[in-house]
XYZ file of C-alpha atoms in Angstrom:
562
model
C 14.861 -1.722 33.264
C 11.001 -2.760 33.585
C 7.884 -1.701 35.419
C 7.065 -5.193 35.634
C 9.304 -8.393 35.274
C 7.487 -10.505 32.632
C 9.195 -13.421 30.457
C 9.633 -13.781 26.998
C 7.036 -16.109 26.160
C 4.342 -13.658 28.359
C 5.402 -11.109 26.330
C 4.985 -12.959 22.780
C 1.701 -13.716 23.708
C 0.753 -10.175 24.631
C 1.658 -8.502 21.665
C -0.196 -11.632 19.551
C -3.288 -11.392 21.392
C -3.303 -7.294 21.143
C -3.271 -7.718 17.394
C -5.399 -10.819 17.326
C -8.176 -10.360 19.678
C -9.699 -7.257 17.862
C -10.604 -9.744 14.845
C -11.519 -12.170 17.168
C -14.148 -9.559 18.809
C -15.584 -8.089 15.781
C -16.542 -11.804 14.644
C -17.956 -12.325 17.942
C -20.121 -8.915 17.694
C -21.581 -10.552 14.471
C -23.203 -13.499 16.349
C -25.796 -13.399 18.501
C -25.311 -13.472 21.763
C -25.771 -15.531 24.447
C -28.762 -15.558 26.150
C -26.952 -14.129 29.365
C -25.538 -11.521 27.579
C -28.261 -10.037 25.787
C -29.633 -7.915 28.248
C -32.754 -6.034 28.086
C -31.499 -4.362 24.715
C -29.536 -6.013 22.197
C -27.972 -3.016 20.708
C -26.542 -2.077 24.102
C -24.990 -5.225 24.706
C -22.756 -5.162 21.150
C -21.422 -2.151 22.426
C -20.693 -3.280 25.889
C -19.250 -5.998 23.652
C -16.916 -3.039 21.824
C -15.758 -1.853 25.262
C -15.114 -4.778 26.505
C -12.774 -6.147 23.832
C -10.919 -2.651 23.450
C -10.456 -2.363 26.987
C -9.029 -5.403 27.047
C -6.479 -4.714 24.259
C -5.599 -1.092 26.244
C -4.860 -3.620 29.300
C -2.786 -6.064 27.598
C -0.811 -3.173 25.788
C -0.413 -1.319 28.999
C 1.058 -4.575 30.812
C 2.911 -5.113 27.506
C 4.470 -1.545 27.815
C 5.358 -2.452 31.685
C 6.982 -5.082 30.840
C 9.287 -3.427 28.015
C 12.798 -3.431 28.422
C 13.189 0.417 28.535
C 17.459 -0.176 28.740
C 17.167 -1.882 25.927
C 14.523 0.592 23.243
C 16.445 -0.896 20.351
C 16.076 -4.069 20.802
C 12.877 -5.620 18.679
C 11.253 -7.304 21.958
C 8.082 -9.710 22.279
C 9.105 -11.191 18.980
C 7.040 -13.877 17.413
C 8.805 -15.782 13.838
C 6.437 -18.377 12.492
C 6.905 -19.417 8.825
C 3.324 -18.597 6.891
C 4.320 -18.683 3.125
C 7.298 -20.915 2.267
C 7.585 -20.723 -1.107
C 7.791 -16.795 -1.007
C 9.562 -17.207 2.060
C 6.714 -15.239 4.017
C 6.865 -15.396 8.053
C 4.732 -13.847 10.557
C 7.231 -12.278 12.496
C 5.864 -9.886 15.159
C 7.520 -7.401 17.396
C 8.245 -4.130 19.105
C 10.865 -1.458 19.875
C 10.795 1.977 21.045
C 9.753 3.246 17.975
C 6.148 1.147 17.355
C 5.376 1.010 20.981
C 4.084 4.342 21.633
C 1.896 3.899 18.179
C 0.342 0.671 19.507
C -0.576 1.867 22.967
C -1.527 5.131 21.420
C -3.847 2.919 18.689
C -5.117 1.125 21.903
C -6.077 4.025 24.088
C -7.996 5.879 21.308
C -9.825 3.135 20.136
C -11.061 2.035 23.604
C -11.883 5.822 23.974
C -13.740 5.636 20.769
C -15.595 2.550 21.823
C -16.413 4.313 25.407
C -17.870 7.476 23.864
C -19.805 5.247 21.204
C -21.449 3.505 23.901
C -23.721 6.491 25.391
C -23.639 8.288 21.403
C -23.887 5.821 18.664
C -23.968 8.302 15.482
C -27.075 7.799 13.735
C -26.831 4.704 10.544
C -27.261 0.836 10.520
C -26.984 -1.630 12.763
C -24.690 -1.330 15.950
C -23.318 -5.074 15.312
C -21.696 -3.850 12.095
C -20.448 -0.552 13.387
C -18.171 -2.416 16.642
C -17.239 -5.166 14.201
C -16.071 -2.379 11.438
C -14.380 -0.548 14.363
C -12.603 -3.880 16.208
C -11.575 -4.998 12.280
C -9.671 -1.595 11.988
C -8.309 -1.619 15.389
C -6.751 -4.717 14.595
C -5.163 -3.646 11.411
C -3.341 -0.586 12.750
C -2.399 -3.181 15.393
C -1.004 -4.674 13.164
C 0.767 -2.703 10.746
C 2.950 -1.423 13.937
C 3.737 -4.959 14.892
C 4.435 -6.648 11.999
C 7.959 -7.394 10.372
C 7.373 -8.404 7.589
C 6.953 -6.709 4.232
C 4.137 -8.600 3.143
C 2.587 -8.445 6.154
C 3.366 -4.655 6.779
C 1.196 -4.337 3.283
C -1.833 -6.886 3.998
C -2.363 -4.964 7.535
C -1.552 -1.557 5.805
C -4.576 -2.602 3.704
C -6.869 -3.965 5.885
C -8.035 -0.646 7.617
C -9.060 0.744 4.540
C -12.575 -1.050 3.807
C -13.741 -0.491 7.470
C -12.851 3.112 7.318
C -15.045 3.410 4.153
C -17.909 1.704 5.671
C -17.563 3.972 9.243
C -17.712 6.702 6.561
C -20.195 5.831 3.847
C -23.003 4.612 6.335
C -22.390 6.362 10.012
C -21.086 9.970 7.871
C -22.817 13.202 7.308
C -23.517 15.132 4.240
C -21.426 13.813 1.245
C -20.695 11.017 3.117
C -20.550 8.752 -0.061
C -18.538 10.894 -1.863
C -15.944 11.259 0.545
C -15.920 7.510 1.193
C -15.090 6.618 -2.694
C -12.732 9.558 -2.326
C -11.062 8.033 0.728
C -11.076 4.348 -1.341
C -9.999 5.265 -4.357
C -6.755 7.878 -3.703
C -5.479 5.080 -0.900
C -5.753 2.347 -3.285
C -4.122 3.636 -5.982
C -1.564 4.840 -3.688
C -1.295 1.360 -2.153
C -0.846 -0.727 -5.570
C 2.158 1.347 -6.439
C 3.638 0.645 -2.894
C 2.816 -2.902 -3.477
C 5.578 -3.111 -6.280
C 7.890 -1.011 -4.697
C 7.712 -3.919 -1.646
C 7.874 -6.340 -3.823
C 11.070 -5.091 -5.761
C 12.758 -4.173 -2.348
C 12.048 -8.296 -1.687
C 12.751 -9.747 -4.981
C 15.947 -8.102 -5.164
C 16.990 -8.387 -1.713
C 16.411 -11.948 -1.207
C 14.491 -11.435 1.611
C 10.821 -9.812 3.051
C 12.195 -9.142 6.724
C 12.612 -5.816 7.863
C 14.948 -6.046 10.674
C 17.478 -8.014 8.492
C 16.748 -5.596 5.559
C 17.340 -2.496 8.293
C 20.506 -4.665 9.266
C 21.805 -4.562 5.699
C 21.038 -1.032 5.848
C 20.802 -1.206 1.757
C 24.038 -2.667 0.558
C 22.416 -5.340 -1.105
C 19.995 -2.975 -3.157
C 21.394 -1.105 -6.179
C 20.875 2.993 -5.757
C 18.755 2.424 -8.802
C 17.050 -0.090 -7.241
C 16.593 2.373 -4.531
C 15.330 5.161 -5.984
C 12.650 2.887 -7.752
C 11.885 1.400 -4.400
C 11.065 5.205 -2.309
C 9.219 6.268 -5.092
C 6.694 3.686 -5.347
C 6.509 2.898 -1.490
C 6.809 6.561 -0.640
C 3.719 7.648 -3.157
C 1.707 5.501 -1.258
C 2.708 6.222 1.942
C 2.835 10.062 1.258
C -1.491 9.268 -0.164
C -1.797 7.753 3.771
C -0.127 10.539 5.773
C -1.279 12.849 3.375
C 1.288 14.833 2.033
C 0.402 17.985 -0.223
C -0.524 17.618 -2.957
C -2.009 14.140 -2.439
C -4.064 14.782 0.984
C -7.604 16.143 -1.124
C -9.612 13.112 0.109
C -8.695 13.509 3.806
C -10.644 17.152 4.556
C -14.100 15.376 2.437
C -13.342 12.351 4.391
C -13.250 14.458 8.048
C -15.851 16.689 7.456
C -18.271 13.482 6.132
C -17.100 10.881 8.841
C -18.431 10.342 12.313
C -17.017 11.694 15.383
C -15.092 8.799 16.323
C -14.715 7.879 12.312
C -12.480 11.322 12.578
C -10.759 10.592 15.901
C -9.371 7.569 14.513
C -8.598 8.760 11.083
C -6.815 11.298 12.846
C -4.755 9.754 15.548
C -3.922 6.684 13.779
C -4.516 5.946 10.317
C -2.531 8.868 9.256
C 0.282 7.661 11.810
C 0.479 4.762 9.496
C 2.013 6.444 6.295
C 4.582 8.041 8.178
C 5.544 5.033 10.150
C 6.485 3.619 7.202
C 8.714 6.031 6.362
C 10.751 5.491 9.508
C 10.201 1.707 9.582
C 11.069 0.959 5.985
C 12.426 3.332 3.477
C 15.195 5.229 6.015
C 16.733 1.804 6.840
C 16.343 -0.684 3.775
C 17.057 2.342 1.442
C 19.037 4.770 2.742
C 20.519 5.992 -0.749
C 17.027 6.323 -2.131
C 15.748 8.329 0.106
C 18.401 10.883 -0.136
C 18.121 11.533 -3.394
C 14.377 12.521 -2.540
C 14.920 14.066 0.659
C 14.946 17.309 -0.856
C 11.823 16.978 -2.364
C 10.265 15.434 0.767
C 10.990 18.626 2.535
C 9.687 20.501 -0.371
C 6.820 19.140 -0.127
C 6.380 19.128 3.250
C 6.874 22.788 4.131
C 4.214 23.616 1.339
C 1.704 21.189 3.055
C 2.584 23.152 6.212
C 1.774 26.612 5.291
C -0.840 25.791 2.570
C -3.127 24.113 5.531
C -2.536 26.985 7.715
C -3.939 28.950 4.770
C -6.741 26.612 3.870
C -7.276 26.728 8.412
C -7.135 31.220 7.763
C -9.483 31.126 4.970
C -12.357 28.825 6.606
C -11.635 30.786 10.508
C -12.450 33.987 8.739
C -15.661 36.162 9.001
C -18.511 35.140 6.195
C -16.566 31.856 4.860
C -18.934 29.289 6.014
C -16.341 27.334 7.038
C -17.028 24.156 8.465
C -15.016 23.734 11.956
C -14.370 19.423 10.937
C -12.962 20.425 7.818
C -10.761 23.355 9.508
C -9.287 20.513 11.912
C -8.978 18.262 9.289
C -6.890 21.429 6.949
C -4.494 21.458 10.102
C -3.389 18.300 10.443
C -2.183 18.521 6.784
C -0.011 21.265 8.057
C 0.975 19.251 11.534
C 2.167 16.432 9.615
C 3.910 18.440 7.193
C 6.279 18.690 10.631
C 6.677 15.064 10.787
C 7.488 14.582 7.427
C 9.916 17.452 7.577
C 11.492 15.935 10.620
C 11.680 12.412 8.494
C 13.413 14.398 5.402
C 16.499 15.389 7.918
C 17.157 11.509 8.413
C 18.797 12.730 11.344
C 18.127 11.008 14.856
C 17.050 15.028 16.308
C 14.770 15.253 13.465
C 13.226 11.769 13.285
C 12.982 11.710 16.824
C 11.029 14.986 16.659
C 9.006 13.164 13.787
C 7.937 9.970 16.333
C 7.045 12.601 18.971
C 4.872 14.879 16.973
C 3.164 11.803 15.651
C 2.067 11.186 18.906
C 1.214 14.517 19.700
C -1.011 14.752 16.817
C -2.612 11.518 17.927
C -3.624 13.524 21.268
C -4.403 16.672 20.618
C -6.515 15.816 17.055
C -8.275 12.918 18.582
C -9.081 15.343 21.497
C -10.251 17.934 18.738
C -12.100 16.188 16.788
C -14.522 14.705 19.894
C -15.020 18.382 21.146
C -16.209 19.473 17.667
C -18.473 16.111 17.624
C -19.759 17.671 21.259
C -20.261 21.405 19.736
C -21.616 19.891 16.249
C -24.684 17.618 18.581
C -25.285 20.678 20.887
C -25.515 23.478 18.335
C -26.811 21.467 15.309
C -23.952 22.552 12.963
C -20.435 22.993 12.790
C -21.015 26.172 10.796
C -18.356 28.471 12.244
C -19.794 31.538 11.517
C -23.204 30.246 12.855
C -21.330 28.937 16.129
C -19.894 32.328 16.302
C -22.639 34.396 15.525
C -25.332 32.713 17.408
C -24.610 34.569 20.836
C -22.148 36.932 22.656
C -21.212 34.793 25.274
C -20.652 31.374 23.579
C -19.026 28.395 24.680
C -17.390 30.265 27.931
C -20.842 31.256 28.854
C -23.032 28.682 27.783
C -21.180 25.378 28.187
C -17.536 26.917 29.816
C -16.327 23.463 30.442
C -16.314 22.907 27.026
C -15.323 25.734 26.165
C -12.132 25.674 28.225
C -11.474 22.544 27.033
C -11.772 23.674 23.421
C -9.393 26.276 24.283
C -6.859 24.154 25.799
C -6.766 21.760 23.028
C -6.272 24.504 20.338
C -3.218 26.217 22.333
C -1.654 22.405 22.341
C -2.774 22.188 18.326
C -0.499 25.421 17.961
C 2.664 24.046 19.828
C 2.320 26.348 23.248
C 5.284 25.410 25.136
C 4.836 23.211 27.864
C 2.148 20.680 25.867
C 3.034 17.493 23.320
C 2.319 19.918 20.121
C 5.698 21.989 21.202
C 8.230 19.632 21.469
C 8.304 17.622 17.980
C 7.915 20.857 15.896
C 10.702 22.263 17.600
C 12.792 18.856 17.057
C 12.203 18.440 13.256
C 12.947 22.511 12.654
C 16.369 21.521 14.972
C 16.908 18.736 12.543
C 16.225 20.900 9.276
C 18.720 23.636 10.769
C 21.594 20.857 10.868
C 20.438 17.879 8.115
C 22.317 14.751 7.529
C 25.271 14.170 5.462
C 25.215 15.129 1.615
C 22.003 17.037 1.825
C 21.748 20.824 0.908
C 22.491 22.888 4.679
C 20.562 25.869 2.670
C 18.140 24.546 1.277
C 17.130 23.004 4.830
C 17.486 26.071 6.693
C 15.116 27.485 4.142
C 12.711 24.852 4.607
C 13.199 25.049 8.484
C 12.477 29.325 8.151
C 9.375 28.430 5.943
C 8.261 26.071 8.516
C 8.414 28.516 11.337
C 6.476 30.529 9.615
C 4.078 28.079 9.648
C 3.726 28.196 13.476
C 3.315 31.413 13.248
C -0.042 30.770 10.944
C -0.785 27.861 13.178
C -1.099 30.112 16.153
C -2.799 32.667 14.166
C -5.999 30.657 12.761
C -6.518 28.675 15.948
C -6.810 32.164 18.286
C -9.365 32.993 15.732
C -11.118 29.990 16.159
C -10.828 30.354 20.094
C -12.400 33.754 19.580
C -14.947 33.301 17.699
C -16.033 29.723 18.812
C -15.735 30.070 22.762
C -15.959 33.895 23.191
C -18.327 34.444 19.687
C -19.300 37.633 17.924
C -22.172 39.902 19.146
C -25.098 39.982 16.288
C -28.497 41.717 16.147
C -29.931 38.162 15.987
C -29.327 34.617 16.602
C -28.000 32.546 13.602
C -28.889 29.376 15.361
C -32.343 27.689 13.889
C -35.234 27.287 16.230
C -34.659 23.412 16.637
C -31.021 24.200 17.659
C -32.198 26.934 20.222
C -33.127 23.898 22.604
C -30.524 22.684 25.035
C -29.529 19.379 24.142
C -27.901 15.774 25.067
C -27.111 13.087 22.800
C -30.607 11.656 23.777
C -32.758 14.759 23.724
C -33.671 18.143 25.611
C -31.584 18.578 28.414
C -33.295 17.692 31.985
C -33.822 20.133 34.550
C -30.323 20.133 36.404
C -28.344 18.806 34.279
C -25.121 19.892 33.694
C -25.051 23.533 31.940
C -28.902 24.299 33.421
C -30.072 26.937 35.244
C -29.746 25.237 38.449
C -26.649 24.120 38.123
C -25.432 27.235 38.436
C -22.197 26.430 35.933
C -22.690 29.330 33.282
C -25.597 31.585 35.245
C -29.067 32.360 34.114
C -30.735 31.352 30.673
C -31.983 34.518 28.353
C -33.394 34.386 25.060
C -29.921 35.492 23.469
C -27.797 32.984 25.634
C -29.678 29.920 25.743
C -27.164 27.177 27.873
C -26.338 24.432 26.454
C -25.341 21.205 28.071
C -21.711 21.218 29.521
C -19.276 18.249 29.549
C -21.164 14.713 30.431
C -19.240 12.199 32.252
C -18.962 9.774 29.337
C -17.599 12.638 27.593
C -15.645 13.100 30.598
C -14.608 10.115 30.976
C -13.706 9.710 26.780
C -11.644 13.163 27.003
C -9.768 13.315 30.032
C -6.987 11.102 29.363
C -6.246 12.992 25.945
C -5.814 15.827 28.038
C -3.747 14.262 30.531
C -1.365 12.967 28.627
C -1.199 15.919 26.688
C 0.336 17.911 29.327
C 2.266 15.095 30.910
C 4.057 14.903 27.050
C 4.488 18.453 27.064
C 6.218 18.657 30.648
C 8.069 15.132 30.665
C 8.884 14.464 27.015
C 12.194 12.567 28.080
C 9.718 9.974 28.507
C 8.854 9.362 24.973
C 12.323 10.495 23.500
C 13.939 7.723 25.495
C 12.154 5.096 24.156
C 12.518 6.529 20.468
C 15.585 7.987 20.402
C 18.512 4.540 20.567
C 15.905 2.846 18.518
C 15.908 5.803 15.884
C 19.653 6.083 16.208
C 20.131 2.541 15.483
C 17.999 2.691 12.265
C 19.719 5.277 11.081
C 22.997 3.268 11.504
C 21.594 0.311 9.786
C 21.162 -1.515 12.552
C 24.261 -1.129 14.378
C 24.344 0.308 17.761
């Protein structure tokens, strides 16, 4: 079944010009532009340009979606096969199945969201022309890394995001912002060599660089030796991308330092990247392999989950300074702690739950991570005890919009039933409870009890957050500096009746302890609202999403048998 009725060779060149056409665009933001184009600022038309090109992408992956043969999930579809490399027997072989098309509309949608919001609030650095080239050139990789088939391939896209990210970091960041960008470079590098020879053994000794006939062969023709080698390597650098405990210490430096959208898209996609390759590549070319570490996956894995729950309990409280990025940025270590958990079963419940909190984390995060952008330009900080401190009232009575919204996507961050965060934690603990074939039932259910604990610490640190941030803490003065006092928008003081003003009449009169503070714009509107949306239509028709992963996963799983 289809939305749309679209042929083959429609379809082909859909998914080939949603991968291609970012590049394309960030070369064309590099030249100047035509003198039609150029309007009566330059720096407004290269974003335009930004918009433009990711909207276009969102539109041919939406179509592309419509036109997917939802009876058929399994199925690789749109499929390109073009020989590149002869001699190593290299192709560029493109295509999709129920288990990389959420991840490329999902890549779409936030990156057109991130070029939207950029538009009206360009974070302060260099030149707009390289900042929409930097973000088109990493739009394109994680494109790509979902829509490739091809080892080779899988690795030269893998790699292509990084250097953008590290330039979105090192000259549109905050404090520390070089730091954290060598930080960033240098753990995902290292991480990325070793997977490089771990890819290349998997290749050498297989005969062959193509992942649906190396799924197929479901690892007969690798050694377990071989095997184990092979998810070691690949799986140290994919564990550096998702980040797994105890290799995620660049990713809370690299939130807390990056720009708003820098952080949205490290968030909802890069990190989707590591895991992917989990699913995509080590549970189907090397099934044995990844047994014998399964264990230690999980291990690993449950620690991540309650350690960032920790790390999220010790910034929330009272006097820590903690910085409300880098408490965000602690929590989704713990949140994909559930998706590798979920991958660890290599069972279909709890790599289905796996694909579906990957997802939700895309959402909810991305969501999170532009409302503390919003607080951090209002209030001048992300301080939380400064946020919390500076009035009584806070968020629900200066900006309550925001403030509800805030509150909404922190109950989704900590599963509530009902929303996307609830339905692939409770999938991957299902999966841990019953794990597959010759791995340790206790040892699972222990892991599964540790990770349910782990809710229990998610729920806990973002209520405190909620409290403090959007109801605050009475003080005997304001913590907030004079400068900060001041209403603002991204372009200055707020104008007499705009949104959040006295006469707008959305959070009542201004005093000197509650001054307002401008609620939700309609670019921020317009950025956040779909986050939202599909947050709650995940959370209320997940059968959606589970029947495009779930024959796809199941066929993996079987080495690609039906």
């Amino acid at each position: 079944m289809t939305v749309i009725d679209i042929s083959p060779s429609v379809m082909q060149f859909l998914l080939a010009f949603i991968v291609v056409a970012p590049l394309l665009g960030a070369l064309a933001a590099l030249l100047p532009a035509p003198p039609g184009l150029k309007g009566k600022n330059p720096d407004q038309a290269v974003l335009r340009h930004g918009v433009t090109v990711t909207g276009a992408v969102l539109v041919a992956a939406i179509v592309l979606a419509a036109g997917f043969d939802h009876d058929h999930p399994a199925t690789m579809q749109a499929t390109t096969d073009i020989s590149w490399i002869p001699a190593l027997d290299v192709r560029i072989h493109l295509g999709i199945d129920g288990i990389s098309l959420p991840l490329l509309v999902l890549t779409a949608l936030l990156t057109f969201l991130c070029a939207l919001y950029s538009y009206f609030k360009l974070p302060a650095g260099s030149s707009p022309k390289a900042f929409v080239a930097l973000v088109l050139v990493l739009e394109s990789g994680t494109l790509a890394t979902f829509a490739v088939l091809d080892l080779l391939l899988f690795f030269l896209a893998f790699e292509m995001v990084l250097i953008p990210m590290y330039f979105l970091i090192n000259r549109w960041g905050g404090d520390q912002r070089q730091a954290a960008a060598w930080k960033f470079i240098l753990y995902t590098l290292l991480g990325s060599v070793v997977m490089l020879l771990g890819l290349l053994l998997i290749g050498l000794k297989s005969g062959t660089f193509d992942m649906v006939a190396l799924a197929t062969d479901n690892g007969r023709g690798l050694t377990t030796s071989v095997q184990v080698i092979a998810v070691l390597a690949i799986g140290l650098g994919l564990a550096v991308k998702t980040p797994m405990w105890p290799l995620h210490s660049w990713l809370p430096d690299a939130h807390t330092a990056a720009p708003t959208v820098g952080s949205v898209l490290l968030a909802g996609v890069l990190l989707k990247m590591g895991t992917y390759g989990f699913v995509r590549i080590l549970l189907p070319v090397a099934p044995d392999g990844m047994r014998t570490f399964a264990p230690y996956l999980a291990a690993f894995a449950v620690v991540g989950i309650v350690y960032g729950s920790l790390a999220c309990l010790a910034l929330a409280r009272t006097g820590a300074k903690g910085d409300l990025k880098r408490l965000i940025a602690y929590s989704s270590v713990g949140h994909m702690g559930f998706v590798l958990l979920g991958i660890a079963t290599m069972t279909p419940t709890g790599v289905n739950g796996a694909l579906f909190a990957n997802i939700a984390h895309g959402l909810i995060t991305g969501l999170l991570f532009f409302l503390v952008g919003a607080i951090k330009d209002r209030y001048g900080t992300a301080d939380l005890d400064t946020l919390a401190g500076a009035t009584g009232a806070a968020l629900y009575g200066r900006a309550p919009r925001l403030g509800a919204l805030l509150a909404f996507a922190a109950v989704a961050s900590l599963g509530l039933p009902g929303l996307a965060g609830f339905w692939g934690e409770m999938l991957t603990l299902f999966g841990a409870y019953s794990p597959a074939e010759g791995l340790s039932r206790p040892a699972f259910r222990t892991f599964m009890a540790i990770g349910a604990f782990g809710t229990l610490l998610t729920a806990a640190y973002m209520l405190i957050v909620v409290r403090r941030v959007c109801m605050g803490e009475h003080a005997p003065h304001s913590r907030l500096s004079p400068d900060a006092r001041a209403p603002r928008t991204p372009d200055g003081p707020e104008p007499s009746g705009a949104a959040g003003s006295p006469s707008s009449g959305s959070a009542g009169p201004r005093t000197a302890t509650t001054p307002q503070l401008a609620d939700i714009h309609p670019y921020e509107a317009a950025a956040w609202t779909p986050l939202a949306a599909l947050t709650v239509a995940a959370g209320l028709w997940p059968a959606v999403l589970l029947g495009l992963t779930d024959p796809a996963v199941q066929q993996l799983l079987a080495g690609g048998k039906s």
